[in-house]
Amino acid sequence: MATGMQAAVLYGKEDVRIEDVERPLPRAGEIVVRVNAALTCGTDLKTYRRGYHAKMLNMPALFGHELAGVVAAVGEGVSAFRPGTRVVALNSAPCDRCYWCQHGQQNLCEDLLFNNGAYAEWIRVPARIVEKNTLEIPPHVTDEHAALTEPLACVLRGLEESRAQRGDTMAVIGAGPIGLLMIHAAALAGVQVIAVVKHDQQVSAARRLGAQHVVQMIKVKDAIAAVRALTPDRRGVDIAIEAVALPLTWQWAVDMVRRGGLVNFFGGPAKGTRVDLDTNHLHYNDIELKASFHHTPAVCRRALALIANPKFEADAFITGHAPLRDLVSVFQAMMRRTNEIKTVILP
Ligand SMILES: [Zn+2]
Ligand SMILES: [Zn+2]
């Protein structure tokens, strides 16, 4: 008895339509979740603007990947969840069999199974994600806060991979949703954060989320010098996180870090983007360069636990609510860079 539902379907570059599609029914091992909150995300905006995503989806496709809701139906053989349970269904799950999975890099699984379709009334969750990456939401955590699990998991993994320790100084370049999550997670871990931001409203957001210093790039002549001036003897920060995804800010990150420091290129640039780096400077200053992509099931659990911690200011990341039918105008507004951090789409 399949009936219809409203869902966002992405057809290509800047072409997303709210359509009546078939409502999913769970097959063996699957669950269907009634979406209560789906969050807008920089990755979705990039996919919308570029008209593709190398790893996540093929057009035309159901769209959106940060969600929380309630289990509406379970397929044959599902015992871990029952209708009525509130869950976060993550947007991927690894195979746990390939070379990368066996080497502790499930985020790079060669058969990473992605699921999209959060901007819809219901979403089908594939069996592998039900089994490995669907988490029950603690009673005191709201759906819209729980939906932050996915981006926060990417951030926590980036932080862990950067080996940030309490007392370290860290520059975070960029104060979009991911940059702000990084600032907050790092500050909560006792890291002294210097936020490098662009817009006025990002200054107050970065401060509220725990940045010790904020450098507004358009108000200083030289952002690199401004960051260095905030460190002892201008030596530079221990760790620099790039969360803008532009070649210029990749270079900044390298130039802000101290001798022997670590740079994490956390923003995901467009295909074919290249960057000039001073190899002599990198070598003779013993600078560690790394990049972090995506998350693992273990870090997703740590992310939801952090959201459940009263110290985590989930509300600061939610700056608006909109019904599903307004999704296109929400994306248009994001392209104009308004004050929004994340908008909750209510299907
Ligand atoms: Zn996301
Ligand atoms: Zn794998």
mmCIF file of C-alpha atoms and ligand atoms in Angstrom:
data_model
loop_
_atom_site.group_PDB
_atom_site.id
_atom_site.type_symbol
_atom_site.label_atom_id
_atom_site.label_comp_id
_atom_site.label_asym_id
_atom_site.label_seq_id
_atom_site.Cartn_x
_atom_site.Cartn_y
_atom_site.Cartn_z
ATOM 1 C CA MET A 1 0.000 0.000 0.000
ATOM 2 C CA ALA A 2 2.595 2.525 -1.107
ATOM 3 C CA THR A 3 1.472 6.127 -1.057
ATOM 4 C CA GLY A 4 3.204 9.307 -2.009
ATOM 5 C CA MET A 5 5.328 11.774 -0.095
ATOM 6 C CA GLN A 6 6.983 15.118 -0.671
ATOM 7 C CA ALA A 7 10.724 14.979 -1.243
ATOM 8 C CA ALA A 8 13.493 17.147 -2.669
ATOM 9 C CA VAL A 9 14.983 15.709 -5.855
ATOM 10 C CA LEU A 10 18.270 17.093 -7.185
ATOM 11 C CA TYR A 11 18.451 17.084 -10.992
ATOM 12 C CA GLY A 12 21.692 18.972 -11.545
ATOM 13 C CA LYS A 13 23.372 22.321 -11.122
ATOM 14 C CA GLU A 14 21.067 24.577 -9.092
ATOM 15 C CA ASP A 15 18.121 22.418 -10.012
ATOM 16 C CA VAL A 16 16.346 20.923 -7.027
ATOM 17 C CA ARG A 17 12.602 20.297 -7.130
ATOM 18 C CA ILE A 18 10.125 19.371 -4.441
ATOM 19 C CA GLU A 19 8.193 16.482 -5.943
ATOM 20 C CA ASP A 20 5.663 13.881 -5.069
ATOM 21 C CA VAL A 21 7.566 10.591 -5.024
ATOM 22 C CA GLU A 22 6.778 7.123 -3.821
ATOM 23 C CA ARG A 23 6.931 6.728 -0.077
ATOM 24 C CA PRO A 24 9.539 4.074 0.815
ATOM 25 C CA LEU A 25 8.595 0.772 2.405
ATOM 26 C CA PRO A 26 11.313 -1.105 4.297
ATOM 27 C CA ARG A 27 12.805 -4.178 2.670
ATOM 28 C CA ALA A 28 14.579 -6.867 4.689
ATOM 29 C CA GLY A 29 17.063 -5.318 7.117
ATOM 30 C CA GLU A 30 15.951 -1.766 6.391
ATOM 31 C CA ILE A 31 14.037 0.795 8.379
ATOM 32 C CA VAL A 32 11.992 3.763 7.234
ATOM 33 C CA VAL A 33 12.349 6.913 9.309
ATOM 34 C CA ARG A 34 9.830 9.731 9.485
ATOM 35 C CA VAL A 35 12.123 12.753 9.185
ATOM 36 C CA ASN A 36 11.462 15.290 11.940
ATOM 37 C CA ALA A 37 14.470 17.517 11.284
ATOM 38 C CA ALA A 38 16.859 17.754 8.334
ATOM 39 C CA LEU A 39 19.680 20.281 8.502
ATOM 40 C CA THR A 40 21.099 22.303 5.663
ATOM 41 C CA CYS A 41 24.792 21.673 5.145
ATOM 42 C CA GLY A 42 27.671 23.241 3.251
ATOM 43 C CA THR A 43 28.195 19.934 1.446
ATOM 44 C CA ASP A 44 24.620 20.006 0.164
ATOM 45 C CA LEU A 45 25.080 23.622 -0.908
ATOM 46 C CA LYS A 46 28.271 22.687 -2.798
ATOM 47 C CA THR A 47 26.503 19.758 -4.439
ATOM 48 C CA TYR A 48 23.613 22.052 -5.412
ATOM 49 C CA ARG A 49 25.997 24.663 -6.856
ATOM 50 C CA ARG A 50 28.340 22.284 -8.619
ATOM 51 C CA GLY A 51 25.670 19.871 -9.781
ATOM 52 C CA TYR A 52 27.644 16.815 -8.659
ATOM 53 C CA HIS A 53 29.275 15.191 -5.678
ATOM 54 C CA ALA A 54 32.176 12.900 -6.421
ATOM 55 C CA LYS A 55 31.296 10.350 -3.773
ATOM 56 C CA MET A 56 27.851 10.905 -2.415
ATOM 57 C CA LEU A 57 25.226 10.741 -5.121
ATOM 58 C CA ASN A 58 24.296 10.463 -8.810
ATOM 59 C CA MET A 59 21.597 12.662 -10.359
ATOM 60 C CA PRO A 60 18.667 12.730 -10.252
ATOM 61 C CA ALA A 61 18.752 11.907 -6.586
ATOM 62 C CA LEU A 62 16.988 12.337 -3.310
ATOM 63 C CA PHE A 63 18.928 14.934 -1.437
ATOM 64 C CA GLY A 64 19.981 15.908 2.104
ATOM 65 C CA HIS A 65 21.950 13.875 4.634
ATOM 66 C CA GLU A 66 21.754 15.343 8.149
ATOM 67 C CA LEU A 67 18.607 14.075 9.787
ATOM 68 C CA ALA A 68 16.877 12.788 12.830
ATOM 69 C CA GLY A 69 13.433 11.371 13.207
ATOM 70 C CA VAL A 70 11.388 8.494 14.430
ATOM 71 C CA VAL A 71 11.356 4.930 13.155
ATOM 72 C CA ALA A 72 8.104 4.530 11.208
ATOM 73 C CA ALA A 73 8.499 0.971 9.949
ATOM 74 C CA VAL A 74 11.042 -1.827 10.184
ATOM 75 C CA GLY A 75 11.828 -4.474 7.597
ATOM 76 C CA GLU A 76 12.069 -8.197 8.100
ATOM 77 C CA GLY A 77 14.876 -9.242 10.422
ATOM 78 C CA VAL A 78 15.368 -5.865 12.118
ATOM 79 C CA SER A 79 15.488 -6.345 15.874
ATOM 80 C CA ALA A 80 17.586 -3.406 17.045
ATOM 81 C CA PHE A 81 14.884 -0.802 16.328
ATOM 82 C CA ARG A 82 11.138 -0.679 16.589
ATOM 83 C CA PRO A 83 8.566 1.837 15.390
ATOM 84 C CA GLY A 84 8.469 4.884 17.640
ATOM 85 C CA THR A 85 12.191 4.929 18.503
ATOM 86 C CA ARG A 86 13.888 8.253 17.788
ATOM 87 C CA VAL A 87 17.074 7.823 15.770
ATOM 88 C CA VAL A 88 19.847 9.516 13.867
ATOM 89 C CA ALA A 89 20.484 7.537 10.706
ATOM 90 C CA LEU A 90 23.954 8.505 9.502
ATOM 91 C CA ASN A 91 24.611 9.206 5.840
ATOM 92 C CA SER A 92 27.028 6.330 5.303
ATOM 93 C CA ALA A 93 28.350 3.042 6.595
ATOM 94 C CA PRO A 94 31.601 1.238 5.763
ATOM 95 C CA CYS A 95 31.939 -2.378 4.600
ATOM 96 C CA ASP A 96 34.427 -3.355 7.351
ATOM 97 C CA ARG A 97 36.082 -5.791 4.919
ATOM 98 C CA CYS A 98 38.193 -3.763 2.486
ATOM 99 C CA TYR A 99 41.844 -2.772 2.898
ATOM 100 C CA TRP A 100 40.975 0.634 4.397
ATOM 101 C CA CYS A 101 38.376 -0.688 6.808
ATOM 102 C CA GLN A 102 40.874 -3.263 8.024
ATOM 103 C CA HIS A 103 43.446 -0.522 8.583
ATOM 104 C CA GLY A 104 41.318 1.679 10.826
ATOM 105 C CA GLN A 105 40.290 4.020 8.013
ATOM 106 C CA GLN A 106 36.617 3.184 7.599
ATOM 107 C CA ASN A 107 36.043 6.770 6.481
ATOM 108 C CA LEU A 108 37.929 5.824 3.313
ATOM 109 C CA CYS A 109 36.134 2.508 2.776
ATOM 110 C CA GLU A 110 36.267 1.638 -0.916
ATOM 111 C CA ASP A 111 32.660 0.536 -0.717
ATOM 112 C CA LEU A 112 31.324 3.297 1.541
ATOM 113 C CA LEU A 113 27.563 3.068 1.263
ATOM 114 C CA PHE A 114 25.975 6.531 1.178
ATOM 115 C CA ASN A 115 22.371 7.399 1.845
ATOM 116 C CA ASN A 116 20.715 10.651 0.866
ATOM 117 C CA GLY A 117 17.137 11.835 1.034
ATOM 118 C CA ALA A 118 16.831 13.707 4.317
ATOM 119 C CA TYR A 119 14.849 16.531 2.681
ATOM 120 C CA ALA A 120 11.752 14.362 2.535
ATOM 121 C CA GLU A 121 8.910 13.237 4.732
ATOM 122 C CA TRP A 122 10.293 9.718 5.029
ATOM 123 C CA ILE A 123 13.686 8.198 4.311
ATOM 124 C CA ARG A 124 14.686 4.626 3.645
ATOM 125 C CA VAL A 125 17.744 3.555 5.643
ATOM 126 C CA PRO A 126 19.727 0.763 3.957
ATOM 127 C CA ALA A 127 20.416 -2.400 5.957
ATOM 128 C CA ARG A 128 24.116 -1.687 6.381
ATOM 129 C CA ILE A 129 23.432 1.744 7.886
ATOM 130 C CA VAL A 130 20.713 0.264 10.113
ATOM 131 C CA GLU A 131 23.228 -2.276 11.337
ATOM 132 C CA LYS A 132 26.287 -0.047 11.744
ATOM 133 C CA ASN A 133 25.394 3.592 11.840
ATOM 134 C CA THR A 134 21.917 4.270 13.185
ATOM 135 C CA LEU A 135 21.910 5.652 16.714
ATOM 136 C CA GLU A 136 19.143 5.967 19.235
ATOM 137 C CA ILE A 137 18.688 9.549 20.437
ATOM 138 C CA PRO A 138 18.954 10.088 24.219
ATOM 139 C CA PRO A 139 15.606 11.256 25.668
ATOM 140 C CA HIS A 140 16.738 14.793 26.552
ATOM 141 C CA VAL A 141 18.241 15.525 23.111
ATOM 142 C CA THR A 142 15.921 17.104 20.542
ATOM 143 C CA ASP A 143 15.722 15.841 16.971
ATOM 144 C CA GLU A 144 17.175 19.026 15.493
ATOM 145 C CA HIS A 145 20.154 18.873 17.850
ATOM 146 C CA ALA A 146 20.671 15.164 17.204
ATOM 147 C CA ALA A 147 20.781 15.882 13.470
ATOM 148 C CA LEU A 148 24.108 17.656 14.102
ATOM 149 C CA THR A 149 25.713 14.240 14.659
ATOM 150 C CA GLU A 150 26.987 13.876 11.090
ATOM 151 C CA PRO A 151 28.834 17.198 10.680
ATOM 152 C CA LEU A 152 30.088 17.052 14.273
ATOM 153 C CA ALA A 153 31.446 13.542 13.668
ATOM 154 C CA CYS A 154 33.505 14.825 10.721
ATOM 155 C CA VAL A 155 34.788 17.636 12.935
ATOM 156 C CA LEU A 156 35.644 15.402 15.912
ATOM 157 C CA ARG A 157 37.546 13.067 13.668
ATOM 158 C CA GLY A 158 39.429 16.030 12.180
ATOM 159 C CA LEU A 159 40.261 17.217 15.670
ATOM 160 C CA GLU A 160 41.426 13.776 16.791
ATOM 161 C CA GLU A 161 43.506 13.312 13.646
ATOM 162 C CA SER A 162 45.126 16.675 14.352
ATOM 163 C CA ARG A 163 46.154 15.299 17.782
ATOM 164 C CA ALA A 164 44.948 18.460 19.503
ATOM 165 C CA GLN A 165 45.785 18.494 23.210
ATOM 166 C CA ARG A 166 44.443 20.616 26.042
ATOM 167 C CA GLY A 167 46.416 23.886 26.065
ATOM 168 C CA ASP A 168 47.423 23.752 22.381
ATOM 169 C CA THR A 169 46.819 26.832 20.278
ATOM 170 C CA MET A 170 44.820 26.295 17.119
ATOM 171 C CA ALA A 171 43.871 28.627 14.301
ATOM 172 C CA VAL A 172 40.569 27.750 12.669
ATOM 173 C CA ILE A 173 40.234 29.514 9.323
ATOM 174 C CA GLY A 174 36.614 29.834 8.264
ATOM 175 C CA ALA A 175 33.493 30.177 10.377
ATOM 176 C CA GLY A 176 30.837 28.492 8.317
ATOM 177 C CA PRO A 177 28.946 25.675 10.070
ATOM 178 C CA ILE A 178 31.965 23.360 9.983
ATOM 179 C CA GLY A 179 34.442 26.007 11.149
ATOM 180 C CA LEU A 180 32.138 26.946 14.011
ATOM 181 C CA LEU A 181 31.669 23.300 15.024
ATOM 182 C CA MET A 182 35.462 22.938 14.986
ATOM 183 C CA ILE A 183 35.888 26.049 17.135
ATOM 184 C CA HIS A 184 33.348 24.773 19.651
ATOM 185 C CA ALA A 185 34.597 21.185 19.815
ATOM 186 C CA ALA A 186 38.207 22.355 20.149
ATOM 187 C CA ALA A 187 37.339 24.909 22.843
ATOM 188 C CA LEU A 188 35.416 22.274 24.808
ATOM 189 C CA ALA A 189 38.516 20.065 24.612
ATOM 190 C CA GLY A 190 40.594 22.801 26.246
ATOM 191 C CA VAL A 191 42.279 24.011 23.065
ATOM 192 C CA GLN A 192 42.944 27.751 22.761
ATOM 193 C CA VAL A 193 41.280 28.738 19.540
ATOM 194 C CA ILE A 194 42.080 31.690 17.307
ATOM 195 C CA ALA A 195 39.180 31.967 14.881
ATOM 196 C CA VAL A 196 39.866 33.576 11.511
ATOM 197 C CA VAL A 197 36.522 34.747 10.159
ATOM 198 C CA LYS A 198 35.120 36.935 7.436
ATOM 199 C CA HIS A 199 31.686 38.306 8.334
ATOM 200 C CA ASP A 200 30.616 40.460 11.301
ATOM 201 C CA GLN A 201 28.093 37.955 12.610
ATOM 202 C CA GLN A 202 30.770 35.230 12.556
ATOM 203 C CA VAL A 203 32.798 37.242 15.072
ATOM 204 C CA SER A 204 30.109 36.953 17.733
ATOM 205 C CA ALA A 205 29.298 33.337 16.823
ATOM 206 C CA ALA A 206 32.978 32.343 17.150
ATOM 207 C CA ARG A 207 33.249 34.107 20.513
ATOM 208 C CA ARG A 208 30.061 32.563 21.840
ATOM 209 C CA LEU A 209 31.302 29.104 20.849
ATOM 210 C CA GLY A 210 34.555 29.468 22.746
ATOM 211 C CA ALA A 211 37.157 31.116 20.514
ATOM 212 C CA GLN A 212 39.682 32.902 22.676
ATOM 213 C CA HIS A 213 40.612 35.358 19.927
ATOM 214 C CA VAL A 214 38.894 36.293 16.701
ATOM 215 C CA VAL A 215 40.705 37.747 13.693
ATOM 216 C CA GLN A 216 38.328 39.235 11.145
ATOM 217 C CA MET A 217 40.170 38.870 7.850
ATOM 218 C CA ILE A 218 38.622 41.894 6.180
ATOM 219 C CA LYS A 219 39.584 44.162 9.085
ATOM 220 C CA VAL A 220 43.301 43.333 9.223
ATOM 221 C CA LYS A 221 45.966 43.968 6.611
ATOM 222 C CA ASP A 222 47.590 40.590 7.022
ATOM 223 C CA ALA A 223 45.651 37.730 8.621
ATOM 224 C CA ILE A 224 48.789 35.598 8.937
ATOM 225 C CA ALA A 225 50.636 38.304 10.887
ATOM 226 C CA ALA A 226 47.530 38.948 12.989
ATOM 227 C CA VAL A 227 47.335 35.294 14.030
ATOM 228 C CA ARG A 228 51.065 35.038 14.696
ATOM 229 C CA ALA A 229 50.907 38.194 16.826
ATOM 230 C CA LEU A 230 48.575 36.318 19.176
ATOM 231 C CA THR A 231 51.165 33.586 19.839
ATOM 232 C CA PRO A 232 54.313 33.828 22.033
ATOM 233 C CA ASP A 233 57.194 35.423 20.085
ATOM 234 C CA ARG A 234 54.928 35.322 17.005
ATOM 235 C CA ARG A 235 55.996 31.722 16.567
ATOM 236 C CA GLY A 236 52.655 30.616 15.099
ATOM 237 C CA VAL A 237 49.960 28.222 16.250
ATOM 238 C CA ASP A 238 50.503 24.551 17.096
ATOM 239 C CA ILE A 239 47.719 23.498 14.723
ATOM 240 C CA ALA A 240 46.028 25.304 11.841
ATOM 241 C CA ILE A 241 42.709 24.036 10.491
ATOM 242 C CA GLU A 242 41.589 25.205 7.066
ATOM 243 C CA ALA A 243 37.794 25.166 6.826
ATOM 244 C CA VAL A 244 37.164 27.372 3.795
ATOM 245 C CA ALA A 245 38.336 25.128 0.925
ATOM 246 C CA LEU A 246 40.155 27.790 -1.101
ATOM 247 C CA PRO A 247 43.817 27.739 -2.245
ATOM 248 C CA LEU A 248 44.540 31.092 -0.574
ATOM 249 C CA THR A 249 43.417 29.882 2.837
ATOM 250 C CA TRP A 250 45.326 26.611 2.380
ATOM 251 C CA GLN A 251 48.417 28.794 2.022
ATOM 252 C CA TRP A 252 47.448 30.862 5.040
ATOM 253 C CA ALA A 253 47.123 27.734 7.171
ATOM 254 C CA VAL A 254 50.671 26.706 6.255
ATOM 255 C CA ASP A 255 51.964 30.190 7.067
ATOM 256 C CA MET A 256 50.156 30.456 10.416
ATOM 257 C CA VAL A 257 51.543 27.274 11.930
ATOM 258 C CA ARG A 258 54.680 27.216 14.059
ATOM 259 C CA ARG A 259 57.837 25.253 13.204
ATOM 260 C CA GLY A 260 57.001 21.595 13.774
ATOM 261 C CA GLY A 261 53.272 22.337 13.739
ATOM 262 C CA LEU A 262 50.439 20.566 11.982
ATOM 263 C CA VAL A 263 48.103 21.792 9.259
ATOM 264 C CA ASN A 264 44.807 20.081 8.594
ATOM 265 C CA PHE A 265 43.202 20.902 5.249
ATOM 266 C CA PHE A 266 39.686 20.259 6.394
ATOM 267 C CA GLY A 267 37.648 22.041 3.720
ATOM 268 C CA GLY A 268 36.867 20.030 0.587
ATOM 269 C CA PRO A 269 37.767 22.026 -2.559
ATOM 270 C CA ALA A 270 36.306 21.555 -6.038
ATOM 271 C CA LYS A 271 37.799 18.920 -8.353
ATOM 272 C CA GLY A 272 40.991 19.999 -10.077
ATOM 273 C CA THR A 273 41.860 22.738 -7.568
ATOM 274 C CA ARG A 274 45.618 23.089 -7.128
ATOM 275 C CA VAL A 275 47.663 25.079 -4.669
ATOM 276 C CA ASP A 276 51.176 26.572 -4.570
ATOM 277 C CA LEU A 277 53.128 25.847 -1.412
ATOM 278 C CA ASP A 278 56.686 26.807 -0.501
ATOM 279 C CA THR A 279 58.370 23.417 -0.300
ATOM 280 C CA ASN A 280 61.531 24.832 1.230
ATOM 281 C CA HIS A 281 59.496 26.373 4.049
ATOM 282 C CA LEU A 282 57.606 23.102 4.605
ATOM 283 C CA HIS A 283 60.755 20.999 4.734
ATOM 284 C CA TYR A 284 63.029 23.173 6.838
ATOM 285 C CA ASN A 285 60.294 23.955 9.331
ATOM 286 C CA ASP A 286 59.248 20.338 9.683
ATOM 287 C CA ILE A 287 55.600 21.088 9.007
ATOM 288 C CA GLU A 288 53.093 18.262 9.010
ATOM 289 C CA LEU A 289 50.366 18.470 6.382
ATOM 290 C CA LYS A 290 47.263 16.385 6.502
ATOM 291 C CA ALA A 291 43.664 16.343 5.370
ATOM 292 C CA SER A 292 40.645 14.740 6.980
ATOM 293 C CA PHE A 293 37.573 13.457 5.187
ATOM 294 C CA HIS A 294 34.333 12.120 6.576
ATOM 295 C CA HIS A 295 33.693 10.021 9.672
ATOM 296 C CA THR A 296 33.631 6.503 11.109
ATOM 297 C CA PRO A 297 30.882 4.746 13.086
ATOM 298 C CA ALA A 298 32.867 5.079 16.324
ATOM 299 C CA VAL A 299 33.289 8.834 15.989
ATOM 300 C CA CYS A 300 29.586 9.241 15.135
ATOM 301 C CA ARG A 301 28.803 7.763 18.556
ATOM 302 C CA ARG A 302 31.211 10.175 20.232
ATOM 303 C CA ALA A 303 29.579 13.056 18.360
ATOM 304 C CA LEU A 304 26.069 12.209 19.574
ATOM 305 C CA ALA A 305 27.430 11.817 23.115
ATOM 306 C CA LEU A 306 28.977 15.281 22.895
ATOM 307 C CA ILE A 307 25.670 16.748 21.665
ATOM 308 C CA ALA A 308 24.009 15.175 24.703
ATOM 309 C CA ASN A 309 26.538 16.909 26.970
ATOM 310 C CA PRO A 310 24.979 20.078 28.448
ATOM 311 C CA LYS A 311 28.199 21.979 27.713
ATOM 312 C CA PHE A 312 27.608 21.582 23.987
ATOM 313 C CA GLU A 313 25.697 24.605 22.680
ATOM 314 C CA ALA A 314 23.682 22.911 19.970
ATOM 315 C CA ASP A 315 21.216 25.791 19.775
ATOM 316 C CA ALA A 316 23.922 28.152 18.591
ATOM 317 C CA PHE A 317 24.165 26.223 15.314
ATOM 318 C CA ILE A 318 20.460 26.342 14.490
ATOM 319 C CA THR A 319 19.579 29.755 13.114
ATOM 320 C CA GLY A 320 16.303 29.097 11.346
ATOM 321 C CA HIS A 321 13.466 26.762 10.472
ATOM 322 C CA ALA A 322 11.738 26.357 7.117
ATOM 323 C CA PRO A 323 9.197 23.990 5.620
ATOM 324 C CA LEU A 324 10.394 21.559 2.931
ATOM 325 C CA ARG A 325 8.587 23.501 0.184
ATOM 326 C CA ASP A 326 10.913 26.477 0.880
ATOM 327 C CA LEU A 327 14.124 24.470 0.397
ATOM 328 C CA VAL A 328 15.056 26.182 -2.874
ATOM 329 C CA SER A 329 14.800 29.654 -1.380
ATOM 330 C CA VAL A 330 16.806 28.500 1.648
ATOM 331 C CA PHE A 331 19.615 27.365 -0.702
ATOM 332 C CA GLN A 332 19.390 30.598 -2.671
ATOM 333 C CA ALA A 333 19.775 32.521 0.591
ATOM 334 C CA MET A 334 22.780 30.378 1.578
ATOM 335 C CA MET A 335 24.421 31.271 -1.743
ATOM 336 C CA ARG A 336 24.003 34.942 -0.906
ATOM 337 C CA ARG A 337 25.718 34.210 2.424
ATOM 338 C CA THR A 338 23.178 35.474 4.873
ATOM 339 C CA ASN A 339 23.594 35.114 8.622
ATOM 340 C CA GLU A 340 22.324 31.572 8.748
ATOM 341 C CA ILE A 341 24.458 28.780 10.170
ATOM 342 C CA LYS A 342 22.087 25.822 9.796
ATOM 343 C CA THR A 343 18.421 25.883 8.883
ATOM 344 C CA VAL A 344 16.187 23.084 10.087
ATOM 345 C CA ILE A 345 14.072 21.828 7.190
ATOM 346 C CA LEU A 346 10.765 20.549 8.503
ATOM 347 C CA PRO A 347 9.266 18.012 6.111
HETATM 348 ZN ZN ZN B 1 26.739 17.582 6.131
HETATM 349 ZN ZN ZN B 2 35.483 -0.954 3.563
#
